[in-house]
XYZ file of C-alpha atoms in Angstrom:
659
model
C -3.673 5.332 -18.996
C -1.487 3.122 -21.238
C -0.873 0.642 -18.379
C -4.516 -0.448 -18.583
C -3.466 -2.979 -21.343
C -1.858 -5.020 -18.650
C -5.123 -5.523 -16.780
C -5.979 -7.816 -19.779
C -2.610 -9.219 -20.548
C -1.578 -10.336 -17.170
C -4.414 -12.865 -16.592
C -4.083 -13.976 -20.173
C -0.310 -14.713 -19.659
C -1.114 -16.496 -16.318
C -3.545 -18.638 -18.070
C -1.228 -19.562 -20.937
C 1.640 -20.268 -18.521
C -0.364 -22.326 -16.068
C -2.280 -24.048 -18.882
C 0.914 -25.083 -20.819
C 3.467 -25.708 -17.891
C 1.361 -25.855 -14.899
C 1.686 -29.626 -14.380
C 5.447 -29.045 -14.108
C 4.910 -26.838 -11.242
C 3.953 -27.484 -7.600
C 0.528 -26.619 -6.326
C 2.014 -23.634 -4.287
C 3.801 -22.176 -7.298
C 0.934 -22.368 -9.612
C -1.331 -20.844 -7.078
C 1.160 -17.995 -6.321
C 1.464 -17.204 -10.008
C -2.216 -16.908 -10.570
C -2.703 -14.939 -7.326
C 0.172 -12.583 -7.765
C -0.891 -11.784 -11.390
C -4.425 -11.023 -10.032
C -2.758 -8.982 -7.271
C -1.138 -6.769 -9.795
C -4.291 -6.538 -11.858
C -6.221 -5.454 -8.787
C -3.632 -2.867 -7.962
C -3.751 -1.551 -11.583
C -7.635 -1.529 -11.456
C -7.670 0.559 -8.227
C -4.992 2.905 -9.743
C -7.144 3.300 -12.885
C -10.158 4.071 -10.654
C -8.265 6.578 -8.680
C -6.835 8.407 -11.664
C -10.087 8.260 -13.594
C -12.409 9.569 -10.822
C -9.961 12.147 -9.572
C -9.525 13.747 -13.006
C -11.330 16.957 -13.636
C -14.845 16.550 -15.119
C -15.803 18.341 -18.485
C -19.054 20.067 -18.115
C -19.707 18.192 -15.086
C -19.368 14.684 -16.731
C -16.607 12.131 -16.579
C -15.179 11.759 -20.020
C -14.916 8.460 -21.824
C -11.275 7.514 -22.412
C -10.034 5.084 -24.944
C -6.415 4.328 -24.215
C -6.279 1.565 -26.980
C -8.248 0.850 -30.063
C -7.192 -0.690 -33.312
C -9.019 -2.172 -36.220
C -8.934 -6.054 -36.161
C -11.091 -6.878 -39.208
C -11.930 -4.028 -41.664
C -14.999 -4.809 -43.835
C -15.433 -1.399 -45.608
C -17.267 1.164 -43.553
C -18.349 -1.514 -40.989
C -15.286 -2.919 -39.278
C -14.409 -4.910 -36.128
C -12.367 -3.067 -33.536
C -10.583 -4.160 -30.473
C -9.485 -1.980 -27.537
C -10.044 -0.610 -24.021
C -12.787 1.805 -23.060
C -12.987 3.523 -19.673
C -16.027 5.231 -18.413
C -17.684 5.216 -14.912
C -19.412 1.846 -15.218
C -16.414 0.077 -16.762
C -14.140 1.419 -14.034
C -16.536 0.414 -11.265
C -16.716 -3.100 -12.860
C -12.950 -3.328 -12.827
C -12.944 -2.645 -8.970
C -15.738 -5.364 -8.564
C -14.241 -8.062 -10.778
C -10.652 -7.557 -9.627
C -11.524 -7.442 -5.885
C -13.762 -10.480 -5.743
C -11.549 -12.515 -8.194
C -8.514 -11.755 -5.883
C -10.403 -12.939 -2.792
C -11.427 -16.014 -4.651
C -7.870 -16.766 -5.689
C -6.604 -16.219 -2.061
C -9.469 -18.323 -0.694
C -8.729 -21.213 -3.156
C -5.435 -21.788 -1.559
C -7.128 -23.368 1.393
C -10.221 -24.611 -0.261
C -8.685 -26.393 -3.177
C -5.603 -27.614 -1.193
C -4.586 -31.121 -2.298
C -7.152 -31.220 -5.026
C -6.207 -33.035 -8.283
C -5.942 -30.536 -11.160
C -5.014 -27.561 -8.750
C -2.778 -25.981 -11.565
C -5.642 -26.481 -14.209
C -8.091 -24.763 -11.743
C -5.913 -21.630 -11.428
C -5.438 -21.579 -15.107
C -9.157 -21.568 -15.594
C -9.731 -18.850 -12.973
C -7.245 -16.666 -14.921
C -9.117 -17.275 -18.149
C -12.422 -16.536 -16.488
C -11.185 -13.266 -15.041
C -9.521 -12.102 -18.215
C -12.733 -12.816 -20.142
C -14.832 -10.696 -17.861
C -12.384 -7.798 -17.720
C -12.202 -7.894 -21.543
C -16.144 -7.806 -21.696
C -16.436 -4.692 -19.409
C -13.545 -2.914 -21.098
C -14.896 -3.458 -24.614
C -14.991 -0.551 -27.004
C -17.806 -1.960 -29.171
C -20.608 -4.503 -29.127
C -18.729 -7.094 -31.271
C -15.766 -7.093 -28.859
C -18.235 -7.463 -25.982
C -19.673 -10.418 -27.846
C -16.240 -11.989 -28.238
C -15.444 -11.902 -24.537
C -18.915 -12.731 -23.865
C -18.434 -16.123 -25.463
C -15.050 -16.598 -23.678
C -16.900 -16.096 -20.365
C -19.165 -18.936 -21.440
C -16.368 -21.213 -22.356
C -14.452 -20.631 -19.096
C -17.518 -21.051 -17.031
C -18.116 -24.429 -18.758
C -14.510 -25.479 -17.813
C -14.845 -24.342 -14.247
C -18.320 -25.702 -13.568
C -17.121 -29.038 -14.975
C -13.896 -28.994 -13.093
C -14.755 -32.238 -11.309
C -15.204 -34.058 -14.521
C -15.002 -37.518 -13.178
C -18.537 -36.709 -11.609
C -21.403 -37.158 -13.884
C -23.377 -34.424 -12.149
C -20.540 -31.769 -12.699
C -20.229 -32.773 -16.495
C -24.134 -32.612 -16.950
C -24.150 -29.225 -15.114
C -21.305 -27.731 -17.271
C -23.048 -28.942 -20.417
C -26.362 -27.497 -19.284
C -24.883 -24.154 -18.597
C -23.058 -24.099 -21.841
C -26.080 -25.194 -24.066
C -28.673 -22.863 -22.297
C -26.403 -19.797 -22.561
C -25.354 -20.590 -26.093
C -29.064 -20.835 -27.044
C -29.557 -17.289 -25.572
C -26.416 -15.918 -27.186
C -27.757 -16.964 -30.629
C -30.376 -14.157 -30.067
C -27.569 -11.820 -28.915
C -25.673 -12.519 -32.098
C -28.637 -12.019 -34.409
C -29.445 -8.774 -32.670
C -25.869 -7.608 -33.177
C -26.002 -8.405 -36.874
C -29.233 -6.627 -37.274
C -27.991 -3.605 -35.367
C -24.686 -3.515 -37.343
C -26.520 -3.854 -40.732
C -28.980 -0.917 -40.134
C -26.626 1.415 -38.415
C -23.241 0.555 -40.008
C -21.577 0.601 -36.704
C -20.970 -1.605 -33.602
C -20.674 1.489 -31.329
C -22.463 1.793 -27.948
C -23.642 5.206 -28.862
C -24.000 7.105 -32.100
C -22.662 10.365 -30.515
C -19.617 9.228 -28.694
C -17.656 11.883 -26.655
C -14.377 10.041 -26.498
C -10.787 10.912 -25.613
C -8.606 8.810 -27.836
C -5.272 7.769 -26.780
C -2.250 8.370 -28.852
C -2.041 6.117 -31.890
C -5.522 4.716 -31.591
C -7.735 4.205 -34.467
C -10.736 6.665 -34.255
C -14.210 5.121 -34.360
C -16.426 5.536 -37.491
C -19.561 7.182 -36.326
C -22.793 5.149 -36.975
C -25.106 6.113 -39.750
C -27.571 8.171 -37.734
C -29.980 8.755 -40.434
C -30.370 4.982 -41.081
C -30.698 4.425 -37.356
C -33.430 6.973 -37.181
C -35.160 5.383 -40.089
C -35.003 1.876 -38.517
C -35.644 3.208 -34.949
C -39.341 2.483 -35.143
C -39.094 -1.263 -35.181
C -35.649 -2.623 -36.255
C -33.506 -1.260 -33.462
C -35.968 -1.968 -30.629
C -36.116 -5.623 -32.061
C -32.252 -5.778 -32.219
C -32.017 -4.543 -28.591
C -34.714 -6.993 -27.307
C -32.785 -9.803 -29.064
C -29.624 -8.688 -27.430
C -31.496 -8.511 -24.042
C -32.429 -12.309 -24.525
C -28.710 -13.028 -24.684
C -28.228 -11.028 -21.440
C -31.242 -12.684 -19.926
C -29.575 -16.089 -20.512
C -26.248 -15.027 -19.000
C -28.029 -13.538 -16.095
C -30.256 -16.328 -15.566
C -33.626 -14.593 -16.018
C -36.805 -16.777 -16.169
C -37.225 -19.037 -18.168
C -33.456 -19.191 -19.019
C -32.388 -19.569 -15.381
C -32.322 -23.384 -15.221
C -28.497 -23.740 -15.719
C -27.598 -21.520 -12.581
C -28.732 -23.863 -9.748
C -26.956 -26.887 -11.353
C -23.841 -24.703 -11.776
C -23.324 -25.295 -7.956
C -21.764 -28.620 -8.936
C -18.442 -26.694 -9.494
C -16.033 -25.850 -6.685
C -17.646 -23.314 -4.224
C -15.082 -20.524 -4.968
C -16.186 -20.855 -8.626
C -19.719 -20.276 -7.470
C -18.650 -17.186 -5.630
C -16.887 -15.861 -8.741
C -19.812 -16.674 -11.145
C -22.536 -15.325 -8.944
C -20.844 -12.410 -7.479
C -18.876 -10.493 -9.987
C -18.690 -12.083 -13.284
C -20.939 -14.132 -15.318
C -24.320 -13.442 -14.013
C -24.032 -9.733 -13.979
C -22.923 -9.642 -17.662
C -26.620 -9.376 -18.736
C -27.014 -6.388 -16.348
C -23.878 -4.662 -17.580
C -25.036 -5.113 -21.266
C -28.281 -3.214 -20.521
C -26.319 -0.560 -18.688
C -23.624 -0.251 -21.401
C -26.223 0.206 -24.198
C -28.527 2.168 -22.044
C -28.391 5.344 -24.300
C -29.606 3.218 -27.259
C -32.453 1.738 -25.202
C -33.520 5.278 -24.109
C -33.199 6.813 -27.554
C -34.779 4.189 -29.727
C -36.543 1.591 -27.574
C -37.874 3.205 -24.358
C -41.275 1.335 -24.649
C -39.395 -1.892 -24.884
C -37.847 -1.334 -21.474
C -41.155 -2.624 -20.002
C -40.090 -6.015 -21.166
C -36.917 -5.774 -19.019
C -39.021 -4.632 -16.045
C -41.690 -7.425 -16.125
C -39.219 -10.166 -16.928
C -37.160 -8.930 -13.972
C -40.204 -8.656 -11.658
C -41.294 -12.126 -12.389
C -37.938 -13.606 -12.095
C -37.288 -11.922 -8.741
C -40.629 -13.275 -7.271
C -40.193 -16.836 -8.672
C -36.563 -17.215 -7.439
C -37.412 -15.867 -3.998
C -40.318 -18.309 -3.713
C -38.095 -21.270 -4.669
C -35.233 -20.152 -2.292
C -37.726 -20.434 0.658
C -37.997 -24.217 0.099
C -34.425 -25.175 -0.795
C -32.374 -27.172 1.620
C -28.952 -27.198 -0.122
C -27.278 -23.998 1.179
C -25.522 -23.293 -2.078
C -28.925 -23.565 -4.055
C -30.546 -21.186 -1.626
C -27.786 -18.816 -2.578
C -28.052 -19.652 -6.143
C -31.751 -18.671 -6.266
C -30.964 -15.671 -4.139
C -28.532 -14.530 -6.797
C -31.224 -14.988 -9.586
C -33.651 -12.893 -7.489
C -31.046 -10.085 -6.700
C -29.975 -9.907 -10.457
C -33.514 -9.472 -11.427
C -33.633 -6.544 -8.853
C -30.790 -4.902 -10.854
C -32.739 -5.638 -14.210
C -35.871 -3.903 -12.888
C -33.851 -0.918 -11.625
C -32.522 -0.402 -15.055
C -35.913 -0.922 -16.777
C -37.704 1.684 -14.608
C -35.159 4.270 -15.460
C -36.969 6.363 -18.156
C -36.802 10.106 -18.948
C -39.384 12.218 -17.353
C -41.380 15.153 -18.743
C -40.140 16.192 -22.238
C -37.578 13.502 -22.227
C -35.480 15.034 -19.457
C -33.519 13.028 -16.885
C -33.942 14.688 -13.485
C -32.891 13.349 -10.104
C -36.013 11.177 -9.840
C -36.096 9.564 -13.343
C -32.331 8.682 -13.417
C -32.499 6.980 -10.021
C -33.102 3.374 -11.226
C -29.756 3.443 -13.330
C -27.755 4.451 -10.453
C -29.468 2.161 -7.957
C -29.169 -0.867 -10.290
C -25.394 -0.350 -10.712
C -24.980 0.406 -7.031
C -26.760 -2.856 -6.101
C -24.515 -4.695 -8.543
C -21.474 -3.238 -6.588
C -22.893 -4.127 -3.067
C -24.419 -7.477 -4.057
C -21.046 -8.488 -5.467
C -19.358 -8.064 -2.095
C -21.868 -9.621 0.172
C -22.888 -12.347 -2.075
C -19.207 -13.413 -2.668
C -18.917 -13.307 1.205
C -21.891 -15.546 1.539
C -20.789 -18.194 -0.871
C -17.225 -18.156 0.474
C -18.776 -18.642 3.960
C -20.794 -21.461 2.458
C -17.582 -22.941 1.298
C -16.145 -22.756 4.816
C -19.251 -24.492 6.272
C -19.138 -27.310 3.586
C -15.365 -27.782 4.292
C -16.294 -28.102 8.108
C -19.194 -30.573 7.747
C -18.626 -32.115 4.349
C -22.223 -31.513 3.213
C -24.420 -28.988 1.521
C -27.479 -29.933 3.466
C -28.847 -27.881 6.333
C -30.108 -30.978 7.923
C -26.476 -31.923 8.745
C -25.713 -28.497 10.151
C -27.094 -26.478 13.121
C -25.312 -24.965 16.071
C -22.188 -24.148 14.067
C -21.849 -20.663 15.595
C -19.849 -21.913 18.469
C -17.375 -23.843 16.174
C -17.040 -21.146 13.379
C -17.063 -17.678 15.080
C -15.487 -15.864 12.148
C -17.754 -17.456 9.525
C -20.740 -16.959 11.682
C -20.081 -13.150 12.138
C -19.290 -12.516 8.386
C -22.205 -14.667 7.275
C -24.575 -12.582 9.512
C -23.151 -9.268 8.281
C -23.802 -10.313 4.659
C -27.389 -11.650 5.631
C -28.205 -8.260 7.247
C -26.834 -6.508 4.097
C -28.980 -8.533 1.570
C -32.037 -8.168 3.891
C -31.758 -4.553 3.454
C -31.139 -3.464 7.108
C -29.758 0.127 7.659
C -25.988 0.574 7.956
C -25.368 -2.431 5.807
C -24.490 -1.852 2.115
C -27.595 -3.709 0.701
C -29.961 -1.316 2.435
C -28.773 1.659 0.445
C -28.781 0.069 -2.944
C -32.101 -2.020 -2.524
C -33.886 0.926 -0.894
C -33.087 3.150 -3.936
C -34.387 0.505 -6.316
C -37.632 0.219 -4.615
C -37.914 3.941 -4.555
C -37.310 4.008 -8.358
C -39.917 1.218 -8.776
C -42.411 3.352 -6.897
C -41.816 6.284 -9.245
C -42.255 4.063 -12.167
C -45.506 2.276 -10.912
C -46.891 1.834 -7.348
C -47.755 -1.702 -8.341
C -44.035 -2.550 -9.281
C -42.948 -0.827 -6.026
C -45.143 -2.832 -3.664
C -44.288 -6.138 -5.579
C -40.537 -5.409 -5.208
C -40.999 -4.441 -1.526
C -42.724 -7.853 -0.942
C -39.925 -9.590 -2.630
C -37.361 -7.805 -0.416
C -39.287 -9.046 2.478
C -39.098 -12.580 1.087
C -35.346 -12.122 0.652
C -35.017 -11.256 4.383
C -37.071 -14.225 5.404
C -35.292 -17.036 3.374
C -31.849 -15.695 4.098
C -32.445 -15.885 7.856
C -34.066 -19.176 7.498
C -30.754 -20.182 5.962
C -28.701 -18.481 8.708
C -30.707 -20.108 11.524
C -30.673 -23.473 9.862
C -26.768 -23.336 9.669
C -25.658 -21.664 12.835
C -28.576 -22.151 15.327
C -31.246 -24.851 15.702
C -30.120 -28.369 16.797
C -26.696 -29.525 16.198
C -26.495 -32.922 14.251
C -24.206 -34.630 16.735
C -24.499 -37.921 14.943
C -23.130 -36.406 11.779
C -20.321 -34.563 13.808
C -19.405 -37.601 15.808
C -16.328 -38.559 13.627
C -15.497 -35.063 12.378
C -15.950 -32.080 14.686
C -16.566 -28.773 12.798
C -13.849 -26.178 12.949
C -13.058 -22.829 11.612
C -11.422 -22.555 8.251
C -7.766 -21.698 7.945
C -6.559 -18.104 7.510
C -6.295 -18.313 3.680
C -10.124 -18.918 3.869
C -11.253 -16.601 6.639
C -9.315 -13.434 5.593
C -11.252 -12.971 2.352
C -14.418 -13.281 4.457
C -13.287 -10.521 6.644
C -12.153 -8.311 3.865
C -15.404 -8.655 1.963
C -17.645 -8.330 5.043
C -15.599 -5.187 6.034
C -16.379 -3.628 2.640
C -19.992 -4.505 3.056
C -20.137 -2.796 6.524
C -18.089 0.134 5.570
C -19.951 1.031 2.395
C -23.161 0.435 4.185
C -22.447 2.764 7.114
C -21.289 5.597 4.806
C -23.988 5.269 2.298
C -26.724 5.124 4.885
C -25.475 8.247 6.657
C -24.888 9.963 3.281
C -28.372 9.082 2.036
C -30.097 10.520 5.279
C -27.841 13.590 5.688
C -27.269 14.499 1.944
C -23.502 13.947 1.973
C -21.765 13.702 -1.332
C -19.108 11.106 -2.311
C -21.439 8.220 -2.462
C -22.039 5.975 -5.378
C -24.119 8.395 -7.348
C -21.083 10.725 -7.495
C -19.310 8.206 -9.641
C -22.140 6.520 -11.659
C -25.375 8.016 -13.028
C -27.487 7.819 -16.014
C -26.552 11.331 -17.175
C -22.959 11.240 -16.087
C -23.347 14.038 -13.728
C -22.904 14.019 -9.946
C -26.015 12.482 -8.355
C -26.473 12.924 -4.637
C -28.361 10.215 -2.975
C -31.419 11.351 -0.791
C -33.455 8.596 0.701
C -37.260 8.638 0.583
C -37.804 8.520 4.322
C -41.254 6.949 4.020
C -40.165 4.248 1.562
C -36.904 3.594 3.622
C -38.803 3.258 6.907
C -41.527 0.952 5.314
C -39.032 -1.318 3.676
C -36.924 -1.503 6.905
C -39.909 -2.375 8.996
C -41.062 -4.929 6.633
C -37.517 -6.466 6.515
C -37.277 -6.580 10.297
C -40.675 -8.245 10.539
C -39.526 -10.823 7.933
C -36.365 -11.473 9.993
C -38.471 -11.703 13.283
C -40.836 -14.246 11.481
C -37.921 -16.335 10.405
C -36.423 -16.214 13.907
C -39.663 -17.268 15.316
C -39.960 -20.111 13.081
C -36.491 -21.463 12.617
C -34.170 -20.286 15.595
C -35.470 -23.011 18.011
C -34.061 -26.646 18.328
C -37.286 -27.630 16.776
C -39.423 -26.073 14.032
C -43.043 -27.095 14.829
C -44.555 -24.156 12.691
C -42.464 -25.141 9.665
C -43.417 -28.749 10.114
C -47.108 -27.820 10.404
C -46.831 -25.604 7.245
C -45.248 -28.339 5.330
C -47.989 -30.893 6.308
C -50.710 -28.195 5.389
C -49.294 -27.295 1.979
C -47.163 -30.421 0.921
C -47.902 -29.946 -2.841
C -46.888 -26.229 -2.663
C -43.769 -27.059 -0.797
C -42.836 -29.831 -3.116
C -43.427 -27.536 -6.180
C -41.123 -24.904 -4.814
C -38.613 -27.477 -3.780
C -38.665 -28.927 -7.281
C -38.326 -25.345 -8.788
C -41.942 -25.410 -9.978
C -40.834 -28.255 -12.355
C -39.093 -25.980 -14.741
C -36.420 -28.582 -15.654
C -39.211 -31.123 -16.289
C -40.930 -28.642 -18.498
C -37.796 -27.897 -20.449
C -37.131 -31.608 -20.768
C -40.608 -32.190 -22.133
C -40.366 -29.104 -24.470
C -36.908 -30.164 -25.901
C -37.376 -33.945 -26.052
C -41.150 -34.432 -26.732
C -41.667 -31.303 -28.893
C -38.556 -29.926 -30.312
C -36.617 -33.154 -30.897
C -39.533 -35.384 -31.710
C -41.783 -32.997 -33.685
C -39.260 -30.746 -35.223
C -35.808 -32.248 -35.114
C -36.669 -35.677 -36.378
C -38.783 -34.483 -39.332
C -36.055 -32.094 -40.254
C -33.399 -34.755 -40.014
C -35.636 -37.156 -42.124
C -36.078 -34.496 -44.699
C -32.304 -33.783 -44.698
C -31.361 -37.504 -45.035
C -34.010 -38.490 -47.572
C -34.892 -35.451 -49.605
C -31.947 -33.237 -49.591
C -29.178 -35.931 -49.277
C -31.337 -38.231 -51.463
C -31.477 -35.578 -54.281
C -27.905 -34.973 -54.372
C -27.101 -38.689 -53.941
C -29.390 -39.308 -56.969
C -27.563 -36.738 -59.016
C -24.281 -38.374 -58.133
C -25.589 -41.825 -58.946
C -27.001 -40.507 -62.234
C -23.713 -39.025 -63.214
C -21.874 -42.221 -62.246
C -24.229 -44.328 -64.251
C -24.004 -42.110 -67.259
C -20.246 -42.336 -67.117
C -20.367 -46.026 -66.941
C -22.718 -46.118 -69.958
C -20.626 -44.035 -72.232
C -17.234 -45.462 -71.154
C -17.159 -48.184 -73.813
C -17.481 -45.371 -76.510
C -13.821 -44.459 -75.529
C -12.195 -47.846 -75.899
C -9.140 -46.684 -78.051
C -10.237 -49.022 -80.979
C -9.939 -46.985 -84.290
C -12.321 -49.228 -86.152
C -14.943 -48.661 -83.514
C -14.507 -44.906 -83.864
C -14.801 -45.152 -87.618
C -18.056 -47.043 -87.312
C -19.558 -44.424 -84.895
C -18.243 -41.698 -87.273
C -19.847 -43.135 -90.297
C -23.000 -44.043 -88.449
C -23.267 -40.444 -87.210
C -22.561 -39.060 -90.589
C -25.212 -41.106 -92.320
C -27.770 -40.332 -89.481
C -27.085 -36.636 -89.723
C -27.303 -36.699 -93.554
C -30.754 -38.514 -93.425
C -31.896 -35.937 -90.890
C -30.963 -32.923 -92.982
C -32.419 -34.538 -96.194
C -35.722 -35.256 -94.146
C -35.946 -31.488 -93.306
């Protein structure tokens, strides 16, 4: 699979070409270059997936293939490698990233038409896509970290694309600073891990097929790893998880994600669906063998951080009025579902992975795949809606179904998918996550079931607020809403078709025991895993989701919402707190400005200026003054030198005689 190198090189060349010469091109040419290069990358990604998954398994397991690997920086036994690694999760991520990114590129032709900086926008899209592809294809943790930081840089550039707007600049800086703060822990964890294992490999016992001319990996020092496994390696993995929690917007490092909505809506789709926010989930999945072997107890941290984040984000989403922020908090909650799924995947009796214990891993990665498609569709639908009404606020919408039939249909399909309704893709993946949670703990299972019900409620609150309810004729008086152009609606149709097609097949396969579903490609052990739904859990979660949808319909479908108004008047403080995100931004402002800056940074700065700098300044002043004092001694006057010589001789003679 030597051609896989072009999956990285093509978007890199596109970025360099558009970044250096884009301003000399027309908008159409620049867009075509970026989109065509992504089209080729998508074709190569699908070709890679077809060849990889159609290849014969060895002992029932897909092999890990390394078409490229070379030593970039040798440091004795510990060295930094760069290359491409293909295994089931990286190949699936290739499909997810390339598909969503291609849809975003096509969609942007219509959405960004006439925008200043159009060429720059497509250059940044290419950089973003290349960074995420490099992250998922990394052969080692250090290479993953390099592309991890490139993802952060490119997200900063895209979120702040509208740089004349202060809000966009503030949002880009906020995203960059918060994620860099989390990445500091990731780097410390990598350094601890590398020092104690003498390796940056994802696994100490790799079963790799190395391509011709590739540099073989140096196996990690398993003896040192075993010695450090009791405390050091769990600490390193938890530190790396903090970096992933920052990138995937887990509480309390989630504060950057809602503000990231200041960037163009296609960027929001790209960040939320297939790239930046799933990087933390992919990190846990990639290093899953290390977690299971050396830190299974620490997985409870992943579980409970995910559980709390999912509940918190779902609660906030129920009170938001900006449609992009509802989707943003929905993303946080759904990413938390994936984290919980990976965390509850623990070996069973005598450390054996059976069909029950490995369910969470498969379900988490399956939900990553399904969520990428329907969440990208939801965000792109939101872009069409904003394009039509020139506002993000639901108060200026209502009744849009008759003006935007394609957007309405695709949005509804995606809402049914995220709500977990059978025959839509989200049902299969979310139901399996809930099943895995019940196997881990009934408490966790019921909590996640409740959060899934909240998801159905707030998504249909959003749906009815946009497409039903009372049309704001005053807002639409000078600009009648209309359906978006084909360049924007075709990606919606493609993504919703994937959502519906995967949902129909996976639902039938789960109930009838068919093979060929997601578990046949990705599982914790690498073996074929046939999905079988737990009928009781599937029925319970479906009934609860339908009840939640009916409740949202009863409250929000009509032209007026008296029940919602009554609830607001009854619990104004609770609604205000949820709308203000439970004051997390204010808490962070207080902690950073009043505590860290005032109580820590200022004293440290004073110590640095007056003690450390003062000490060295005093030493420099003393040396300077000493030089000034003895400078007259070297005047060049021979008579003065003779006097000093005779004086010194006499003084030394007297001293010796005195002794």
